[in-house]
mmCIF file of C-alpha atoms in Angstrom:
data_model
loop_
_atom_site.group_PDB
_atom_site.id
_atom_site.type_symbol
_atom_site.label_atom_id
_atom_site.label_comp_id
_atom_site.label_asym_id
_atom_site.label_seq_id
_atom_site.Cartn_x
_atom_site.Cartn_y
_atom_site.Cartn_z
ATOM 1 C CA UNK A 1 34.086 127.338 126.984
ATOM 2 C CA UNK A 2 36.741 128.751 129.185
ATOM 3 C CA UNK A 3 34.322 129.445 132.065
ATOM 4 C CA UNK A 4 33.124 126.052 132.079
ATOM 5 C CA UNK A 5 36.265 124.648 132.244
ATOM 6 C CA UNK A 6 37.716 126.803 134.874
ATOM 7 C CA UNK A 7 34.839 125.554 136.707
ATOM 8 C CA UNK A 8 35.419 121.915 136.046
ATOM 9 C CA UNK A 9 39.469 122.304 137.261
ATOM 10 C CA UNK A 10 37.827 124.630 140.273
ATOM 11 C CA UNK A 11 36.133 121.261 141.391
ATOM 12 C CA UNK A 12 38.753 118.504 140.890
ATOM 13 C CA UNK A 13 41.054 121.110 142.882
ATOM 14 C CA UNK A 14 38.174 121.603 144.939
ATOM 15 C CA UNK A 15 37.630 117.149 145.735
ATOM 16 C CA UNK A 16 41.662 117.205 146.364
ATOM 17 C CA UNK A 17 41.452 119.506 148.868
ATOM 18 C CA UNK A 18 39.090 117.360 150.582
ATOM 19 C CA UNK A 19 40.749 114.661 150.086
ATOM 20 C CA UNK A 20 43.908 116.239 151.906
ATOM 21 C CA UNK A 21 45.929 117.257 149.424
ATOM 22 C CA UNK A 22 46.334 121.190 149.773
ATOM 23 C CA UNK A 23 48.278 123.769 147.974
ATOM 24 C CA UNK A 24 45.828 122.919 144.572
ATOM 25 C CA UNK A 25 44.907 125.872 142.779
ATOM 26 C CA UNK A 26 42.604 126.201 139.599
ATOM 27 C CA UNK A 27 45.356 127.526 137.596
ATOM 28 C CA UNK A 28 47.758 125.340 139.318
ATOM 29 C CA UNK A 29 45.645 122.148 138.267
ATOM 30 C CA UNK A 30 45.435 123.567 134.600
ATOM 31 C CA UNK A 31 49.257 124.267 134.612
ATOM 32 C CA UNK A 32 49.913 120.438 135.557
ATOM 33 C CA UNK A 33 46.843 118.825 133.642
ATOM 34 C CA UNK A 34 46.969 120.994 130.682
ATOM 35 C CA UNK A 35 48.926 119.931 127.385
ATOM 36 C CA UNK A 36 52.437 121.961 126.453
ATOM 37 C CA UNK A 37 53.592 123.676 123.461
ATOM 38 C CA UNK A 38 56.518 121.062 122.455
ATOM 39 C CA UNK A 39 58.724 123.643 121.104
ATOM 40 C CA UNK A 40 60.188 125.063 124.535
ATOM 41 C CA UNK A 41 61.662 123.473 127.620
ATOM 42 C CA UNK A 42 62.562 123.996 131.193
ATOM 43 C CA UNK A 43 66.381 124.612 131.182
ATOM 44 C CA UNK A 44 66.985 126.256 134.449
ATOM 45 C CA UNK A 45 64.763 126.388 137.894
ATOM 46 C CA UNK A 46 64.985 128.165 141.452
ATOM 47 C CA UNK A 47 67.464 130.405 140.077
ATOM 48 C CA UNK A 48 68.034 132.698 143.058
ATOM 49 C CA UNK A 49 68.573 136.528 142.054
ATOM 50 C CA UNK A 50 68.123 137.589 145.539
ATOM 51 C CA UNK A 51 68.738 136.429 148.871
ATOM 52 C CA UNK A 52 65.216 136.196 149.793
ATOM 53 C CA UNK A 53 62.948 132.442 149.094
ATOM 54 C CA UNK A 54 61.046 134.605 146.984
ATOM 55 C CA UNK A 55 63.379 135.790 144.748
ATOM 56 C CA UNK A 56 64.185 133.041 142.647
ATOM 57 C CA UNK A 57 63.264 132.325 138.649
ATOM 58 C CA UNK A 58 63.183 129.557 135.738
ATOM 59 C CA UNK A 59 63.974 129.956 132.754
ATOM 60 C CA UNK A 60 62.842 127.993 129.450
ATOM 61 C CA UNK A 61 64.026 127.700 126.179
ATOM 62 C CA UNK A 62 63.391 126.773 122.659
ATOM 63 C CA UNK A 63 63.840 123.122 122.048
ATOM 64 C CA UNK A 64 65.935 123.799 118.906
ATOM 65 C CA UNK A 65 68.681 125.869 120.942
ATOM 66 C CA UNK A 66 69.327 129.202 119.724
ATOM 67 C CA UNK A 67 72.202 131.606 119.496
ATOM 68 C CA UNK A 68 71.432 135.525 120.986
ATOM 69 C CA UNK A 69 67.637 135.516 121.136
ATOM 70 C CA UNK A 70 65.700 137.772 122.297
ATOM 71 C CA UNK A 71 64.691 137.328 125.991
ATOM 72 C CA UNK A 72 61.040 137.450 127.498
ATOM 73 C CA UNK A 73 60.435 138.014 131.384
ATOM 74 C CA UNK A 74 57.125 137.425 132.176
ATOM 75 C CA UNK A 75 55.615 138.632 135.381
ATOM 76 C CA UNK A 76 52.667 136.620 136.693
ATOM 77 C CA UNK A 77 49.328 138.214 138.584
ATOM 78 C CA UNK A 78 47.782 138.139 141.150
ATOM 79 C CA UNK A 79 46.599 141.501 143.133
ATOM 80 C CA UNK A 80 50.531 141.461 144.025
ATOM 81 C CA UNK A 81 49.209 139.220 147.220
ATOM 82 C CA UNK A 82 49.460 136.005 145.514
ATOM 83 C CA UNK A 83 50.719 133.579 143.048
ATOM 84 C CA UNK A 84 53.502 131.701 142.348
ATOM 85 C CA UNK A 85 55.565 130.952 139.138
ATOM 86 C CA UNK A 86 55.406 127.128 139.305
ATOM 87 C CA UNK A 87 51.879 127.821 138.188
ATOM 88 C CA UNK A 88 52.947 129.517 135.185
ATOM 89 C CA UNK A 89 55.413 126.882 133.126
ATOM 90 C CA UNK A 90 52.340 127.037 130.451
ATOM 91 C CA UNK A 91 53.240 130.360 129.771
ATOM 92 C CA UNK A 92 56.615 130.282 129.483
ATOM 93 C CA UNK A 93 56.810 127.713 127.647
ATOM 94 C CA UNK A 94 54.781 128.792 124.967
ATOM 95 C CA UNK A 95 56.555 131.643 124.201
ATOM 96 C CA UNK A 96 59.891 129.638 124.378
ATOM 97 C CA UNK A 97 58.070 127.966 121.422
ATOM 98 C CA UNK A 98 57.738 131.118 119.762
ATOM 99 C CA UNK A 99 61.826 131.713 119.761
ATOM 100 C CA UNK A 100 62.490 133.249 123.306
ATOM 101 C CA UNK A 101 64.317 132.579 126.165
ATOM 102 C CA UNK A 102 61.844 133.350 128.551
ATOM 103 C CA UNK A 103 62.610 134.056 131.907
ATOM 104 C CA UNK A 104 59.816 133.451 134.796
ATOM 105 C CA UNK A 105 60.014 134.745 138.350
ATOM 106 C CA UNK A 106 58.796 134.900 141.352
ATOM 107 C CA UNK A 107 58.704 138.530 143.686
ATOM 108 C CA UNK A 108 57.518 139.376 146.800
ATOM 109 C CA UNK A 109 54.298 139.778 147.968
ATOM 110 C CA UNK A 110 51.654 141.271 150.156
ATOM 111 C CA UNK A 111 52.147 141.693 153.035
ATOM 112 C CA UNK A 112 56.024 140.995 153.066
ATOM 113 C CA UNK A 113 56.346 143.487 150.760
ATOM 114 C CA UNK A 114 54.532 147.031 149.360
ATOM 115 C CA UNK A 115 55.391 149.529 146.207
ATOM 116 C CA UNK A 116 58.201 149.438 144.954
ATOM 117 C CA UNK A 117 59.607 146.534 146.779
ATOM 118 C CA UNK A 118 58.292 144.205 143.655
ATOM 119 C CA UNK A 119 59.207 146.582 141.061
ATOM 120 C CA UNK A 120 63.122 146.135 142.766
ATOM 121 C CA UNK A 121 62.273 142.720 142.760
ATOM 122 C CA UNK A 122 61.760 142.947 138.846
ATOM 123 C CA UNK A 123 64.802 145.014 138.795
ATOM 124 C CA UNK A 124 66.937 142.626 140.267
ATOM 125 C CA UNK A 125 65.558 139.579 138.270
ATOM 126 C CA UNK A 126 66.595 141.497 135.201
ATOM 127 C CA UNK A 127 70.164 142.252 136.258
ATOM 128 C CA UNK A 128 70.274 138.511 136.209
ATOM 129 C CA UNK A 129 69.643 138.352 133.088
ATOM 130 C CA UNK A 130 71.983 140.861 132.143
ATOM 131 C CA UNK A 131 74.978 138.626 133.821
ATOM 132 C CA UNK A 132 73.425 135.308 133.102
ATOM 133 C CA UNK A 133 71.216 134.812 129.907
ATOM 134 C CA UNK A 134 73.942 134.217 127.711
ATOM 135 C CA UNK A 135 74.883 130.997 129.302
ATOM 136 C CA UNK A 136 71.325 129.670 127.753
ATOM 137 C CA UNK A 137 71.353 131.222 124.266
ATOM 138 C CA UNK A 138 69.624 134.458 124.864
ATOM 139 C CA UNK A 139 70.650 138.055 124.230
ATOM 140 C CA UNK A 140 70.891 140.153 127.415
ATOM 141 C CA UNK A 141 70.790 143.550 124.966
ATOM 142 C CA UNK A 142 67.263 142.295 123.397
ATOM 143 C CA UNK A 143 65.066 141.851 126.396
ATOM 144 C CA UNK A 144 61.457 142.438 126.256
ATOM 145 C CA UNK A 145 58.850 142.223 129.475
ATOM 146 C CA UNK A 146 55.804 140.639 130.034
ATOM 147 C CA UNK A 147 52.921 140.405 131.853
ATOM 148 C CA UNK A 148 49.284 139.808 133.041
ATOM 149 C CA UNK A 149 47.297 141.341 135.185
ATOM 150 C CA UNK A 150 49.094 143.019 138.262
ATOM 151 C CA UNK A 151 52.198 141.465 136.288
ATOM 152 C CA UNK A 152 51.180 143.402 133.394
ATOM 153 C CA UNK A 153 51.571 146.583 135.803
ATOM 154 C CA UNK A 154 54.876 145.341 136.898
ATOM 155 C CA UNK A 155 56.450 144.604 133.112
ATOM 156 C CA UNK A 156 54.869 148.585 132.583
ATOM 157 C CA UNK A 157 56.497 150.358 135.114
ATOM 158 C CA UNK A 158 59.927 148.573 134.792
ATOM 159 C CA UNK A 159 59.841 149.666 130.862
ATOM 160 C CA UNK A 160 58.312 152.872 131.345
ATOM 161 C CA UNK A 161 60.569 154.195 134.283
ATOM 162 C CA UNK A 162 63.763 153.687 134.197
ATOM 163 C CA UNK A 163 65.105 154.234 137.837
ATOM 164 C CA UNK A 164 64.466 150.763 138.880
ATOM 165 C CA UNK A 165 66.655 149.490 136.192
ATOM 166 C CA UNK A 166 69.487 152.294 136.207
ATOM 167 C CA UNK A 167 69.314 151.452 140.066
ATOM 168 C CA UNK A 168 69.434 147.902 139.713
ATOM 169 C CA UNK A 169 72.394 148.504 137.232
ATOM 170 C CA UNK A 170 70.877 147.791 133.780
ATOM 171 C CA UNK A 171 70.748 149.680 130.649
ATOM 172 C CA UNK A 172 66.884 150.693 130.378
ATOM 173 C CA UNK A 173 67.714 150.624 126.642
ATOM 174 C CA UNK A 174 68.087 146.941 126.220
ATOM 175 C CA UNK A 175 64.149 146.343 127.266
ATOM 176 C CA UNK A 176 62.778 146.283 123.226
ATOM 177 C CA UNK A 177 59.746 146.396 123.931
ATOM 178 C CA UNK A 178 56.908 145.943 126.836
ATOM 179 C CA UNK A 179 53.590 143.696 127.115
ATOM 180 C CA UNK A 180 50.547 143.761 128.830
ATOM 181 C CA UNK A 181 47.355 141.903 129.076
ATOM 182 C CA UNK A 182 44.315 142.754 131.387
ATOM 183 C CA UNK A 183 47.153 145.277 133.226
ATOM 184 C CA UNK A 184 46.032 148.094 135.654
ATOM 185 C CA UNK A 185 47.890 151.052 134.520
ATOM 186 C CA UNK A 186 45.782 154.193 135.606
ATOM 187 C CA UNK A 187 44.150 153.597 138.596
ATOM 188 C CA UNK A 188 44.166 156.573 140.690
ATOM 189 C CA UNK A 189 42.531 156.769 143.351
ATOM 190 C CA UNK A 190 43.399 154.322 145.635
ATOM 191 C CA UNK A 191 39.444 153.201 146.400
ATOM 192 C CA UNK A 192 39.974 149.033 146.651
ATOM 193 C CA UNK A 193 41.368 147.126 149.293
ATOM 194 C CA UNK A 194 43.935 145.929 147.133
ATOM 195 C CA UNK A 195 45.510 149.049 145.692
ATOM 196 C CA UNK A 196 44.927 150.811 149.698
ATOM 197 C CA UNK A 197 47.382 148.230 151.065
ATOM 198 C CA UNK A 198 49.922 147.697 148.667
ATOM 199 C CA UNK A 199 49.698 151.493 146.863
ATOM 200 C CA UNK A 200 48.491 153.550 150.127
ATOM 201 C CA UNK A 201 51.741 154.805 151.983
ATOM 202 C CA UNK A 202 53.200 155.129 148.607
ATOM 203 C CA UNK A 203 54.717 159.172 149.344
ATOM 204 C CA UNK A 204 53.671 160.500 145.680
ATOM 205 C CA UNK A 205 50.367 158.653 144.254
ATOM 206 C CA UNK A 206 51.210 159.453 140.954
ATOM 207 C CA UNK A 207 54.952 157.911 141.047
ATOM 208 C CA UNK A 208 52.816 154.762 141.411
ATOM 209 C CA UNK A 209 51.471 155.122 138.130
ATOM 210 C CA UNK A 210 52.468 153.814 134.624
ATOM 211 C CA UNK A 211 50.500 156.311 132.519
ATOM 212 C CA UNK A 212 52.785 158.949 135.041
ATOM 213 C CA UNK A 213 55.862 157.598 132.980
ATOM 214 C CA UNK A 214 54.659 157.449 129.441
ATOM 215 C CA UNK A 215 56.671 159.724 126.623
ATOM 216 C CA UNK A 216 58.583 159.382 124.169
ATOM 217 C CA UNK A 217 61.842 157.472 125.635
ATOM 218 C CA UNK A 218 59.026 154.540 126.558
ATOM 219 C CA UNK A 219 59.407 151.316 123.979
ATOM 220 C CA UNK A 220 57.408 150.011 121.948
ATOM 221 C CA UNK A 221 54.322 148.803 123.648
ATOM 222 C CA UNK A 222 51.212 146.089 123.158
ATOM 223 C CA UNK A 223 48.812 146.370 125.145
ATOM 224 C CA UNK A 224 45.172 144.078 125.095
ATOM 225 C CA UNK A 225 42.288 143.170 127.347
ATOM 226 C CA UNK A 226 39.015 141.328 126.889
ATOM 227 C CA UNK A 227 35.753 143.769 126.854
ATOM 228 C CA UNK A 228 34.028 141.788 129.045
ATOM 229 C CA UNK A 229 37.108 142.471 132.008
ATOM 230 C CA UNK A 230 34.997 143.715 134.962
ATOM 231 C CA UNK A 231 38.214 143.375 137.293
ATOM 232 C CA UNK A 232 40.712 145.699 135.398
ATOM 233 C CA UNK A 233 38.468 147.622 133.429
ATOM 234 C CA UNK A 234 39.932 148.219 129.876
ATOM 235 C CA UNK A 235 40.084 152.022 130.357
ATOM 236 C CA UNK A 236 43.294 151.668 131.714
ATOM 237 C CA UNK A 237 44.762 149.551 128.268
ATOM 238 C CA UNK A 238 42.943 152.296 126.424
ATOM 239 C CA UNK A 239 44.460 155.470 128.897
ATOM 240 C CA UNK A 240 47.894 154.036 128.689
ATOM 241 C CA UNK A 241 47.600 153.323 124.896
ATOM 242 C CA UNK A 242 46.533 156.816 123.840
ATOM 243 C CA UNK A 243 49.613 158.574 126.165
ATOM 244 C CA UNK A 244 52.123 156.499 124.560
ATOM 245 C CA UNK A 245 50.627 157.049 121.039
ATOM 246 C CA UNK A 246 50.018 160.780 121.814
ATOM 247 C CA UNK A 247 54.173 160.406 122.469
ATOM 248 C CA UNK A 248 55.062 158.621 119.111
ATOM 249 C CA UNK A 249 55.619 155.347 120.560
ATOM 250 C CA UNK A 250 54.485 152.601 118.681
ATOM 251 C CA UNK A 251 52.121 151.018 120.326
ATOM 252 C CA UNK A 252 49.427 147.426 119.044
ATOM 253 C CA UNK A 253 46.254 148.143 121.234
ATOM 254 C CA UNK A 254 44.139 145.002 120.808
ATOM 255 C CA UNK A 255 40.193 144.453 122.546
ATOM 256 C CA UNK A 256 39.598 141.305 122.501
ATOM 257 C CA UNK A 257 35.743 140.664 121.943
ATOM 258 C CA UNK A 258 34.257 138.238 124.977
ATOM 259 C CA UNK A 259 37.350 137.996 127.003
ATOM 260 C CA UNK A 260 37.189 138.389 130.472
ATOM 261 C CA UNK A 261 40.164 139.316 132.847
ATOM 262 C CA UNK A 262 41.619 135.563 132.878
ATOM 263 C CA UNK A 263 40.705 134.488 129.553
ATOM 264 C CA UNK A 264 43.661 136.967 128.008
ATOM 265 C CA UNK A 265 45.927 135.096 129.921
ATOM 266 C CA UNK A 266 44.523 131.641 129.058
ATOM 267 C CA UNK A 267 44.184 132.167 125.647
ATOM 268 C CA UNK A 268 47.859 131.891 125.791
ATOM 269 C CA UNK A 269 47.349 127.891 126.413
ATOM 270 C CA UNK A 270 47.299 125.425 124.081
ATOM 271 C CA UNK A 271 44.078 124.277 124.945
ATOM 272 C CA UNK A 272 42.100 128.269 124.582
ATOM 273 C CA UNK A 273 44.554 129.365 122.329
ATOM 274 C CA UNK A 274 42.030 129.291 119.757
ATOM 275 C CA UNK A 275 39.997 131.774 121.697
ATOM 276 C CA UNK A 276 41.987 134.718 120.853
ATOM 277 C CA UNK A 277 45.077 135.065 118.555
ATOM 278 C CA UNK A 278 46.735 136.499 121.966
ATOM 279 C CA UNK A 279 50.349 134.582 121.310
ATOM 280 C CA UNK A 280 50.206 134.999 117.493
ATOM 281 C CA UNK A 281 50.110 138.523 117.938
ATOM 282 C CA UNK A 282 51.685 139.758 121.217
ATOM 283 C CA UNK A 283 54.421 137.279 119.786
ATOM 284 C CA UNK A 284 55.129 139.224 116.725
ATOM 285 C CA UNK A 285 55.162 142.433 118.033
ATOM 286 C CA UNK A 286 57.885 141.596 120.419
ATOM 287 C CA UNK A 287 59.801 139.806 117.761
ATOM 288 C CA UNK A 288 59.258 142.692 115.199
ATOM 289 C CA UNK A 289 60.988 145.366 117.496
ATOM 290 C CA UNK A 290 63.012 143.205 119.888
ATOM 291 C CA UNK A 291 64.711 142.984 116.830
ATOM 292 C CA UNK A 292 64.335 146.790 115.109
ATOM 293 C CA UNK A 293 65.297 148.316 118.110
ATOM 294 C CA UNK A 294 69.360 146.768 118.114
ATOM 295 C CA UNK A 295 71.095 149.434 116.053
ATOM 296 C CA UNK A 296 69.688 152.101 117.939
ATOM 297 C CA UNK A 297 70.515 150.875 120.829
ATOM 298 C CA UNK A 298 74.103 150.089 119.944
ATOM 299 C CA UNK A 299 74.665 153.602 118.452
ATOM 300 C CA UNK A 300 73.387 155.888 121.692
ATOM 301 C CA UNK A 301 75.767 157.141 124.067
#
């Protein structure tokens, strides 16, 4: 079902394009076209959180307006060479309707940019929501991340090493909790075109890792895929998954039966969302320790 109507957006994007009207995207068409979940709004847009065009984000919000919730970032895919947040409202706000501020943005890509240069980019967008979240009822000390794909990567390595936040300025302990769908995670060696030109000159291969970073400092973590993902194969949910368990973290690993690399992040939609219980459950976990996590993190030193 999925499939066939990927196809059938893939050819109305397809007949604009030929009709002059460029820029359409599949997933861009489905973002417009597509119905919303009702309970979350846009409530900020083109926030800048760096001087480059890039590095700007929205942010949504439940529609009943909250005091201190928790705060999602979500970090898009897209082989870190494309993709753009204003294809991604759908996502955000869905889990706005689930009770969190949810903060989407954009980074820099291929070729502008290699490793780390998006992972500082991630950084950055989170010291922003360190200084400004408040101002839209969310908590900056209960921020989880979020992602899909070679966002899913991103949200990993930004909870899982935390140099790019202490750099950046922010607490690594106020991320709650971290997750991924469809994410690469343990990928070594570099033997696609992809992970050659954004991974390649990178000075220590495994730095570049997220299953390099996984112990027992690393927060809670849920990680799923779809067994029928022939683009990130789900070894690397299931690598990733068994270090952090092996480390005492908690960790929800979920297979979803039939889904393929996109359909993880589709089932998020209203209109798949019957597909998988993707939301429903990714949701939960990040309320569960979003919220568990607080007094420990106001009691270290």
């Amino acid at each position: 079902m999925i499939k066939a109507f990927v196809s059938l957006v893939s050819l109305i994007c397809l007949g604009l394009v030929a009709l002059g009207l460029s820029g359409c995207s599949p997933l861009a068409l489905f973002d417009a076209l597509g119905p919303r979940d009702k309970g979350g709004r846009l409530a900020l847009r083109d926030a800048a959180y760096g001087a480059d065009p890039r590095q700007r984000l929205d942010v949504f919000v439940p529609s009943v307006p909250l005091v201190k919730a928790p705060v999602l970032v979500f970090f898009y895919g897209g082989s870190w060479n494309s993709g753009s947040k204003d294809d991604y409202a759908f996502v955000a706000q869905a889990f706005a309707a689930q009770g969190f501020v949810t903060v989407l943005p954009d980074y820099r890509l291929f070729p502008q940019s290699r490793f780390p240069d998006f992972l500082e980019d991630g950084a950055a967008a989170i010291a922003w929501v360190r200084d400004n979240i408040a101002a839209h009822g969310g908590d900056p000390n209960r921020i989880v991340l979020a992602g899909h794909s070679a966002g899913a990567y991103n949200a990993a390595m930004l909870g899982l090493d935390p140099e790019y936040l202490r750099r950046a300025g922010v607490d690594p302990r106020s991320i709650r909790a971290v997750a991924g769908l469809s994410g690469p995670y343990d990928f070594l060696p570099f033997d696609q075109r992809t992970s050659i030109d954004v991974f390649g000159q990178a000075p220590d291969a495994k730095a570049t890792q997220p299953v390099t970073f996984a112990g027992s400092h690393s927060p809670p973590t849920f990680l799923a895929t779809g067994d029928a993902d022939t683009v990130v194969r789900p070894f690397n949910t299931e690598s990733l998954a068994g270090r952090l368990r092996s480390a005492r973290v908690p960790v929800q690993e979920r297979v979803y039966p039939g889904l393929d690399h996109a359909d993880t992040l589709l089932a998020l939609s209203v209109t798949f969302r019957r597909k998988a219980p993707v939301l429903a459950e990714m949701s939960a976990f990040l309320h569960q320790h979003a919220n568990a996590r607080r007094l420990t993190t106001l009691t270290m030193h």
